[in-house]
PDB file as gemmi writes it, atoms N, CA and C in Angstrom:
CRYST1    1.000    1.000    1.000  90.00  90.00  90.00 P 1                      
ATOM      1  N   MET A   1     110.610 132.533  80.555  1.00  0.00           N  
ATOM      2  CA  MET A   1     109.839 131.374  80.959  1.00  0.00           C  
ATOM      3  C   MET A   1     108.824 131.787  82.018  1.00  0.00           C  
ATOM      4  N   GLU A   2     107.601 131.428  81.796  1.00  0.00           N  
ATOM      5  CA  GLU A   2     106.536 131.787  82.719  1.00  0.00           C  
ATOM      6  C   GLU A   2     106.352 130.688  83.761  1.00  0.00           C  
ATOM      7  N   VAL A   3     106.334 131.078  85.025  1.00  0.00           N  
ATOM      8  CA  VAL A   3     106.150 130.134  86.121  1.00  0.00           C  
ATOM      9  C   VAL A   3     104.716 130.246  86.606  1.00  0.00           C  
ATOM     10  N   LYS A   4     104.013 129.111  86.630  1.00  0.00           N  
ATOM     11  CA  LYS A   4     102.638 129.120  87.109  1.00  0.00           C  
ATOM     12  C   LYS A   4     102.633 128.740  88.581  1.00  0.00           C  
ATOM     13  N   LEU A   5     102.021 129.590  89.399  1.00  0.00           N  
ATOM     14  CA  LEU A   5     101.915 129.331  90.824  1.00  0.00           C  
ATOM     15  C   LEU A   5     100.539 128.788  91.152  1.00  0.00           C  
ATOM     16  N   LEU A   6     100.512 127.835  92.080  1.00  0.00           N  
ATOM     17  CA  LEU A   6      99.265 127.218  92.517  1.00  0.00           C  
ATOM     18  C   LEU A   6      99.046 127.510  93.995  1.00  0.00           C  
ATOM     19  N   THR A   7      97.798 127.693  94.380  1.00  0.00           N  
ATOM     20  CA  THR A   7      97.457 127.859  95.787  1.00  0.00           C  
ATOM     21  C   THR A   7      97.392 126.484  96.446  1.00  0.00           C  
ATOM     22  N   THR A   8      97.292 126.481  97.764  1.00  0.00           N  
ATOM     23  CA  THR A   8      97.166 125.216  98.495  1.00  0.00           C  
ATOM     24  C   THR A   8      95.917 124.472  98.042  1.00  0.00           C  
ATOM     25  N   LYS A   9      94.834 125.190  97.824  1.00  0.00           N  
ATOM     26  CA  LYS A   9      93.588 124.560  97.377  1.00  0.00           C  
ATOM     27  C   LYS A   9      93.760 123.928  95.995  1.00  0.00           C  
ATOM     28  N   GLU A  10      94.434 124.616  95.091  1.00  0.00           N  
ATOM     29  CA  GLU A  10      94.655 124.075  93.743  1.00  0.00           C  
ATOM     30  C   GLU A  10      95.542 122.831  93.783  1.00  0.00           C  
ATOM     31  N   VAL A  11      96.558 122.848  94.649  1.00  0.00           N  
ATOM     32  CA  VAL A  11      97.420 121.669  94.791  1.00  0.00           C  
ATOM     33  C   VAL A  11      96.607 120.505  95.345  1.00  0.00           C  
ATOM     34  N   ALA A  12      95.765 120.772  96.335  1.00  0.00           N  
ATOM     35  CA  ALA A  12      94.922 119.719  96.915  1.00  0.00           C  
ATOM     36  C   ALA A  12      94.014 119.106  95.852  1.00  0.00           C  
ATOM     37  N   GLU A  13      93.441 119.934  94.999  1.00  0.00           N  
ATOM     38  CA  GLU A  13      92.590 119.418  93.923  1.00  0.00           C  
ATOM     39  C   GLU A  13      93.402 118.571  92.948  1.00  0.00           C  
ATOM     40  N   LYS A  14      94.613 119.005  92.647  1.00  0.00           N  
ATOM     41  CA  LYS A  14      95.470 118.277  91.705  1.00  0.00           C  
ATOM     42  C   LYS A  14      95.904 116.927  92.283  1.00  0.00           C  
ATOM     43  N   LEU A  15      96.168 116.889  93.601  1.00  0.00           N  
ATOM     44  CA  LEU A  15      96.602 115.657  94.262  1.00  0.00           C  
ATOM     45  C   LEU A  15      95.433 114.821  94.785  1.00  0.00           C  
ATOM     46  N   HIS A  16      94.219 115.350  94.671  1.00  0.00           N  
ATOM     47  CA  HIS A  16      93.014 114.668  95.166  1.00  0.00           C  
ATOM     48  C   HIS A  16      93.130 114.384  96.664  1.00  0.00           C  
ATOM     49  N   CYS A  17      93.464 115.431  97.413  1.00  0.00           N  
ATOM     50  CA  CYS A  17      93.574 115.301  98.861  1.00  0.00           C  
ATOM     51  C   CYS A  17      93.077 116.598  99.498  1.00  0.00           C  
ATOM     52  N   SER A  18      93.166 116.666 100.813  1.00  0.00           N  
ATOM     53  CA  SER A  18      92.716 117.864 101.517  1.00  0.00           C  
ATOM     54  C   SER A  18      93.829 118.914 101.564  1.00  0.00           C  
ATOM     55  N   THR A  19      93.443 120.132 101.893  1.00  0.00           N  
ATOM     56  CA  THR A  19      94.440 121.191 102.042  1.00  0.00           C  
ATOM     57  C   THR A  19      95.336 120.903 103.246  1.00  0.00           C  
ATOM     58  N   HIS A  20      94.797 120.232 104.267  1.00  0.00           N  
ATOM     59  CA  HIS A  20      95.613 119.842 105.421  1.00  0.00           C  
ATOM     60  C   HIS A  20      96.711 118.872 104.998  1.00  0.00           C  
ATOM     61  N   GLN A  21      96.366 117.947 104.114  1.00  0.00           N  
ATOM     62  CA  GLN A  21      97.352 116.977 103.623  1.00  0.00           C  
ATOM     63  C   GLN A  21      98.476 117.706 102.875  1.00  0.00           C  
ATOM     64  N   VAL A  22      98.127 118.702 102.086  1.00  0.00           N  
ATOM     65  CA  VAL A  22      99.136 119.489 101.365  1.00  0.00           C  
ATOM     66  C   VAL A  22     100.058 120.181 102.369  1.00  0.00           C  
ATOM     67  N   SER A  23      99.482 120.743 103.426  1.00  0.00           N  
ATOM     68  CA  SER A  23     100.294 121.402 104.454  1.00  0.00           C  
ATOM     69  C   SER A  23     101.247 120.422 105.121  1.00  0.00           C  
ATOM     70  N   HIS A  24     100.772 119.214 105.397  1.00  0.00           N  
ATOM     71  CA  HIS A  24     101.636 118.194 105.997  1.00  0.00           C  
ATOM     72  C   HIS A  24     102.760 117.800 105.042  1.00  0.00           C  
ATOM     73  N   LEU A  25     102.453 117.665 103.764  1.00  0.00           N  
ATOM     74  CA  LEU A  25     103.492 117.343 102.780  1.00  0.00           C  
ATOM     75  C   LEU A  25     104.563 118.433 102.766  1.00  0.00           C  
ATOM     76  N   ARG A  26     104.127 119.687 102.842  1.00  0.00           N  
ATOM     77  CA  ARG A  26     105.072 120.807 102.851  1.00  0.00           C  
ATOM     78  C   ARG A  26     105.892 120.808 104.143  1.00  0.00           C  
ATOM     79  N   LYS A  27     105.253 120.630 105.279  1.00  0.00           N  
ATOM     80  CA  LYS A  27     105.954 120.654 106.566  1.00  0.00           C  
ATOM     81  C   LYS A  27     106.963 119.516 106.689  1.00  0.00           C  
ATOM     82  N   HIS A  28     106.687 118.398 106.031  1.00  0.00           N  
ATOM     83  CA  HIS A  28     107.610 117.260 106.045  1.00  0.00           C  
ATOM     84  C   HIS A  28     108.694 117.396 104.976  1.00  0.00           C  
ATOM     85  N   GLY A  29     108.630 118.449 104.183  1.00  0.00           N  
ATOM     86  CA  GLY A  29     109.658 118.691 103.173  1.00  0.00           C  
ATOM     87  C   GLY A  29     109.487 117.874 101.911  1.00  0.00           C  
ATOM     88  N   LEU A  30     108.289 117.316 101.694  1.00  0.00           N  
ATOM     89  CA  LEU A  30     108.057 116.490 100.515  1.00  0.00           C  
ATOM     90  C   LEU A  30     107.664 117.315  99.298  1.00  0.00           C  
ATOM     91  N   ILE A  31     107.085 118.491  99.533  1.00  0.00           N  
ATOM     92  CA  ILE A  31     106.839 119.442  98.450  1.00  0.00           C  
ATOM     93  C   ILE A  31     107.352 120.805  98.915  1.00  0.00           C  
ATOM     94  N   ARG A  32     107.778 121.601  97.961  1.00  0.00           N  
ATOM     95  CA  ARG A  32     108.300 122.929  98.278  1.00  0.00           C  
ATOM     96  C   ARG A  32     107.216 123.968  98.078  1.00  0.00           C  
ATOM     97  N   GLY A  33     107.172 124.910  98.995  1.00  0.00           N  
ATOM     98  CA  GLY A  33     106.229 126.005  98.878  1.00  0.00           C  
ATOM     99  C   GLY A  33     106.880 127.299  99.322  1.00  0.00           C  
ATOM    100  N   THR A  34     106.292 128.402  98.916  1.00  0.00           N  
ATOM    101  CA  THR A  34     106.774 129.722  99.306  1.00  0.00           C  
ATOM    102  C   THR A  34     105.599 130.503  99.853  1.00  0.00           C  
ATOM    103  N   ARG A  35     105.824 131.154 100.967  1.00  0.00           N  
ATOM    104  CA  ARG A  35     104.750 131.927 101.579  1.00  0.00           C  
ATOM    105  C   ARG A  35     104.757 133.350 101.035  1.00  0.00           C  
ATOM    106  N   TYR A  36     103.626 133.766 100.497  1.00  0.00           N  
ATOM    107  CA  TYR A  36     103.411 135.132 100.029  1.00  0.00           C  
ATOM    108  C   TYR A  36     102.307 135.724 100.892  1.00  0.00           C  
ATOM    109  N   ALA A  37     102.674 136.692 101.729  1.00  0.00           N  
ATOM    110  CA  ALA A  37     101.746 137.269 102.704  1.00  0.00           C  
ATOM    111  C   ALA A  37     101.228 136.133 103.579  1.00  0.00           C  
ATOM    112  N   LYS A  38      99.924 135.870 103.581  1.00  0.00           N  
ATOM    113  CA  LYS A  38      99.411 134.788 104.429  1.00  0.00           C  
ATOM    114  C   LYS A  38      99.116 133.506 103.645  1.00  0.00           C  
ATOM    115  N   TYR A  39      99.480 133.452 102.376  1.00  0.00           N  
ATOM    116  CA  TYR A  39      99.179 132.297 101.532  1.00  0.00           C  
ATOM    117  C   TYR A  39     100.440 131.536 101.142  1.00  0.00           C  
ATOM    118  N   TRP A  40     100.327 130.224 101.084  1.00  0.00           N  
ATOM    119  CA  TRP A  40     101.398 129.378 100.569  1.00  0.00           C  
ATOM    120  C   TRP A  40     101.148 129.149  99.095  1.00  0.00           C  
ATOM    121  N   MET A  41     102.206 129.276  98.297  1.00  0.00           N  
ATOM    122  CA  MET A  41     102.118 129.074  96.853  1.00  0.00           C  
ATOM    123  C   MET A  41     103.139 128.019  96.444  1.00  0.00           C  
ATOM    124  N   TYR A  42     102.803 127.278  95.395  1.00  0.00           N  
ATOM    125  CA  TYR A  42     103.630 126.179  94.914  1.00  0.00           C  
ATOM    126  C   TYR A  42     103.756 126.305  93.401  1.00  0.00           C  
ATOM    127  N   THR A  43     104.922 125.986  92.861  1.00  0.00           N  
ATOM    128  CA  THR A  43     105.040 126.027  91.407  1.00  0.00           C  
ATOM    129  C   THR A  43     104.425 124.758  90.834  1.00  0.00           C  
ATOM    130  N   GLU A  44     103.781 124.910  89.704  1.00  0.00           N  
ATOM    131  CA  GLU A  44     103.158 123.763  89.044  1.00  0.00           C  
ATOM    132  C   GLU A  44     104.220 122.723  88.680  1.00  0.00           C  
ATOM    133  N   GLU A  45     105.399 123.189  88.306  1.00  0.00           N  
ATOM    134  CA  GLU A  45     106.489 122.275  87.947  1.00  0.00           C  
ATOM    135  C   GLU A  45     106.898 121.409  89.144  1.00  0.00           C  
ATOM    136  N   ASP A  46     107.016 122.012  90.335  1.00  0.00           N  
ATOM    137  CA  ASP A  46     107.366 121.241  91.532  1.00  0.00           C  
ATOM    138  C   ASP A  46     106.313 120.185  91.849  1.00  0.00           C  
ATOM    139  N   ILE A  47     105.048 120.541  91.716  1.00  0.00           N  
ATOM    140  CA  ILE A  47     103.971 119.594  92.016  1.00  0.00           C  
ATOM    141  C   ILE A  47     103.959 118.469  90.985  1.00  0.00           C  
ATOM    142  N   ASN A  48     104.129 118.802  89.713  1.00  0.00           N  
ATOM    143  CA  ASN A  48     104.181 117.760  88.675  1.00  0.00           C  
ATOM    144  C   ASN A  48     105.361 116.821  88.896  1.00  0.00           C  
ATOM    145  N   ASN A  49     106.521 117.362  89.280  1.00  0.00           N  
ATOM    146  CA  ASN A  49     107.687 116.524  89.572  1.00  0.00           C  
ATOM    147  C   ASN A  49     107.421 115.617  90.767  1.00  0.00           C  
ATOM    148  N   PHE A  50     106.767 116.139  91.792  1.00  0.00           N  
ATOM    149  CA  PHE A  50     106.417 115.337  92.965  1.00  0.00           C  
ATOM    150  C   PHE A  50     105.531 114.162  92.557  1.00  0.00           C  
ATOM    151  N   ILE A  51     104.548 114.429  91.713  1.00  0.00           N  
ATOM    152  CA  ILE A  51     103.637 113.373  91.256  1.00  0.00           C  
ATOM    153  C   ILE A  51     104.407 112.312  90.478  1.00  0.00           C  
ATOM    154  N   LEU A  52     105.232 112.730  89.540  1.00  0.00           N  
ATOM    155  CA  LEU A  52     105.978 111.779  88.705  1.00  0.00           C  
ATOM    156  C   LEU A  52     106.961 110.940  89.516  1.00  0.00           C  
ATOM    157  N   LYS A  53     107.631 111.542  90.490  1.00  0.00           N  
ATOM    158  CA  LYS A  53     108.614 110.812  91.293  1.00  0.00           C  
ATOM    159  C   LYS A  53     107.970 109.829  92.263  1.00  0.00           C  
ATOM    160  N   ASN A  54     106.703 110.034  92.583  1.00  0.00           N  
ATOM    161  CA  ASN A  54     106.071 109.235  93.627  1.00  0.00           C  
ATOM    162  C   ASN A  54     104.903 108.395  93.135  1.00  0.00           C  
ATOM    163  N   ILE A  55     104.886 108.074  91.858  1.00  0.00           N  
ATOM    164  CA  ILE A  55     103.832 107.209  91.325  1.00  0.00           C  
ATOM    165  C   ILE A  55     103.900 105.868  92.040  1.00  0.00           C  
ATOM    166  N   GLY A  56     102.767 105.410  92.534  1.00  0.00           N  
ATOM    167  CA  GLY A  56     102.689 104.114  93.197  1.00  0.00           C  
ATOM    168  C   GLY A  56     103.014 104.141  94.683  1.00  0.00           C  
ATOM    169  N   GLN A  57     103.393 105.284  95.222  1.00  0.00           N  
ATOM    170  CA  GLN A  57     103.712 105.372  96.645  1.00  0.00           C  
ATOM    171  C   GLN A  57     102.434 105.481  97.468  1.00  0.00           C  
ATOM    172  N   ASP A  58     102.490 104.953  98.690  1.00  0.00           N  
ATOM    173  CA  ASP A  58     101.381 105.044  99.630  1.00  0.00           C  
ATOM    174  C   ASP A  58     101.739 106.088 100.683  1.00  0.00           C  
ATOM    175  N   PHE A  59     101.011 107.178 100.721  1.00  0.00           N  
ATOM    176  CA  PHE A  59     101.281 108.257 101.666  1.00  0.00           C  
ATOM    177  C   PHE A  59     100.330 108.228 102.861  1.00  0.00           C  
ATOM    178  N   TRP A  60      99.704 107.103 103.103  1.00  0.00           N  
ATOM    179  CA  TRP A  60      98.686 107.011 104.151  1.00  0.00           C  
ATOM    180  C   TRP A  60      99.240 107.364 105.528  1.00  0.00           C  
ATOM    181  N   HIS A  61     100.419 106.849 105.890  1.00  0.00           N  
ATOM    182  CA  HIS A  61     100.942 107.034 107.246  1.00  0.00           C  
ATOM    183  C   HIS A  61     102.106 108.010 107.338  1.00  0.00           C  
ATOM    184  N   PHE A  62     102.349 108.797 106.313  1.00  0.00           N  
ATOM    185  CA  PHE A  62     103.531 109.651 106.341  1.00  0.00           C  
ATOM    186  C   PHE A  62     103.463 110.698 107.446  1.00  0.00           C  
ATOM    187  N   ARG A  63     102.263 111.118 107.859  1.00  0.00           N  
ATOM    188  CA  ARG A  63     102.153 112.139 108.905  1.00  0.00           C  
ATOM    189  C   ARG A  63     102.628 111.619 110.255  1.00  0.00           C  
ATOM    190  N   ASP A  64     102.603 110.291 110.440  1.00  0.00           N  
ATOM    191  CA  ASP A  64     103.067 109.708 111.694  1.00  0.00           C  
ATOM    192  C   ASP A  64     104.588 109.614 111.749  1.00  0.00           C  
ATOM    193  N   MET A  65     105.243 109.842 110.621  1.00  0.00           N  
ATOM    194  CA  MET A  65     106.699 109.740 110.542  1.00  0.00           C  
ATOM    195  C   MET A  65     107.345 111.067 110.905  1.00  0.00           C  
ATOM    196  N   LYS A  66     108.586 110.984 111.341  1.00  0.00           N  
ATOM    197  CA  LYS A  66     109.366 112.210 111.531  1.00  0.00           C  
ATOM    198  C   LYS A  66     109.716 112.742 110.140  1.00  0.00           C  
ATOM    199  N   PRO A  67     109.843 114.063 110.005  1.00  0.00           N  
ATOM    200  CA  PRO A  67     110.132 114.634 108.680  1.00  0.00           C  
ATOM    201  C   PRO A  67     111.345 114.021 107.987  1.00  0.00           C  
ATOM    202  N   GLU A  68     112.413 113.734 108.743  1.00  0.00           N  
ATOM    203  CA  GLU A  68     113.618 113.157 108.132  1.00  0.00           C  
ATOM    204  C   GLU A  68     113.319 111.777 107.548  1.00  0.00           C  
ATOM    205  N   ALA A  69     112.558 110.973 108.290  1.00  0.00           N  
ATOM    206  CA  ALA A  69     112.209 109.629 107.820  1.00  0.00           C  
ATOM    207  C   ALA A  69     111.304 109.699 106.597  1.00  0.00           C  
ATOM    208  N   ALA A  70     110.382 110.656 106.581  1.00  0.00           N  
ATOM    209  CA  ALA A  70     109.477 110.808 105.434  1.00  0.00           C  
ATOM    210  C   ALA A  70     110.261 111.202 104.187  1.00  0.00           C  
ATOM    211  N   ARG A  71     111.209 112.132 104.338  1.00  0.00           N  
ATOM    212  CA  ARG A  71     112.016 112.551 103.183  1.00  0.00           C  
ATOM    213  C   ARG A  71     112.891 111.416 102.678  1.00  0.00           C  
ATOM    214  N   LYS A  72     113.364 110.567 103.600  1.00  0.00           N  
ATOM    215  CA  LYS A  72     114.209 109.441 103.204  1.00  0.00           C  
ATOM    216  C   LYS A  72     113.398 108.378 102.467  1.00  0.00           C  
ATOM    217  N   LYS A  73     112.172 108.120 102.938  1.00  0.00           N  
ATOM    218  CA  LYS A  73     111.343 107.069 102.342  1.00  0.00           C  
ATOM    219  C   LYS A  73     110.806 107.467 100.974  1.00  0.00           C  
ATOM    220  N   TYR A  74     110.385 108.720 100.842  1.00  0.00           N  
ATOM    221  CA  TYR A  74     109.767 109.180  99.606  1.00  0.00           C  
ATOM    222  C   TYR A  74     110.756 110.015  98.804  1.00  0.00           C  
ATOM    223  N   ALA A  75     110.682 109.906  97.512  1.00  0.00           N  
ATOM    224  CA  ALA A  75     111.593 110.664  96.641  1.00  0.00           C  
ATOM    225  C   ALA A  75     111.298 112.149  96.753  1.00  0.00           C  
ATOM    226  N   VAL A  76     112.300 112.908  97.050  1.00  0.00           N  
ATOM    227  CA  VAL A  76     112.130 114.363  97.146  1.00  0.00           C  
ATOM    228  C   VAL A  76     113.085 115.023  96.190  1.00  0.00           C  
TER     229      VAL A  76                                                      
END                                                                             
């Protein structure tokens, strides 16, 4: 099985947000990433699952939340 890895920029384009927003999602534990050298990489499957689990959710204020509260509110 071939695993497709996405860069932070590619994830941002897929989610229609900034690369900073992707970093915040990762730091809050809402998406999983792996650091390779100085770059963060994400599996396409993880990002697609994140999108499907969170259809209709509003992520406008999630950065103001503590990571535990964000993980509890949003499906992870």
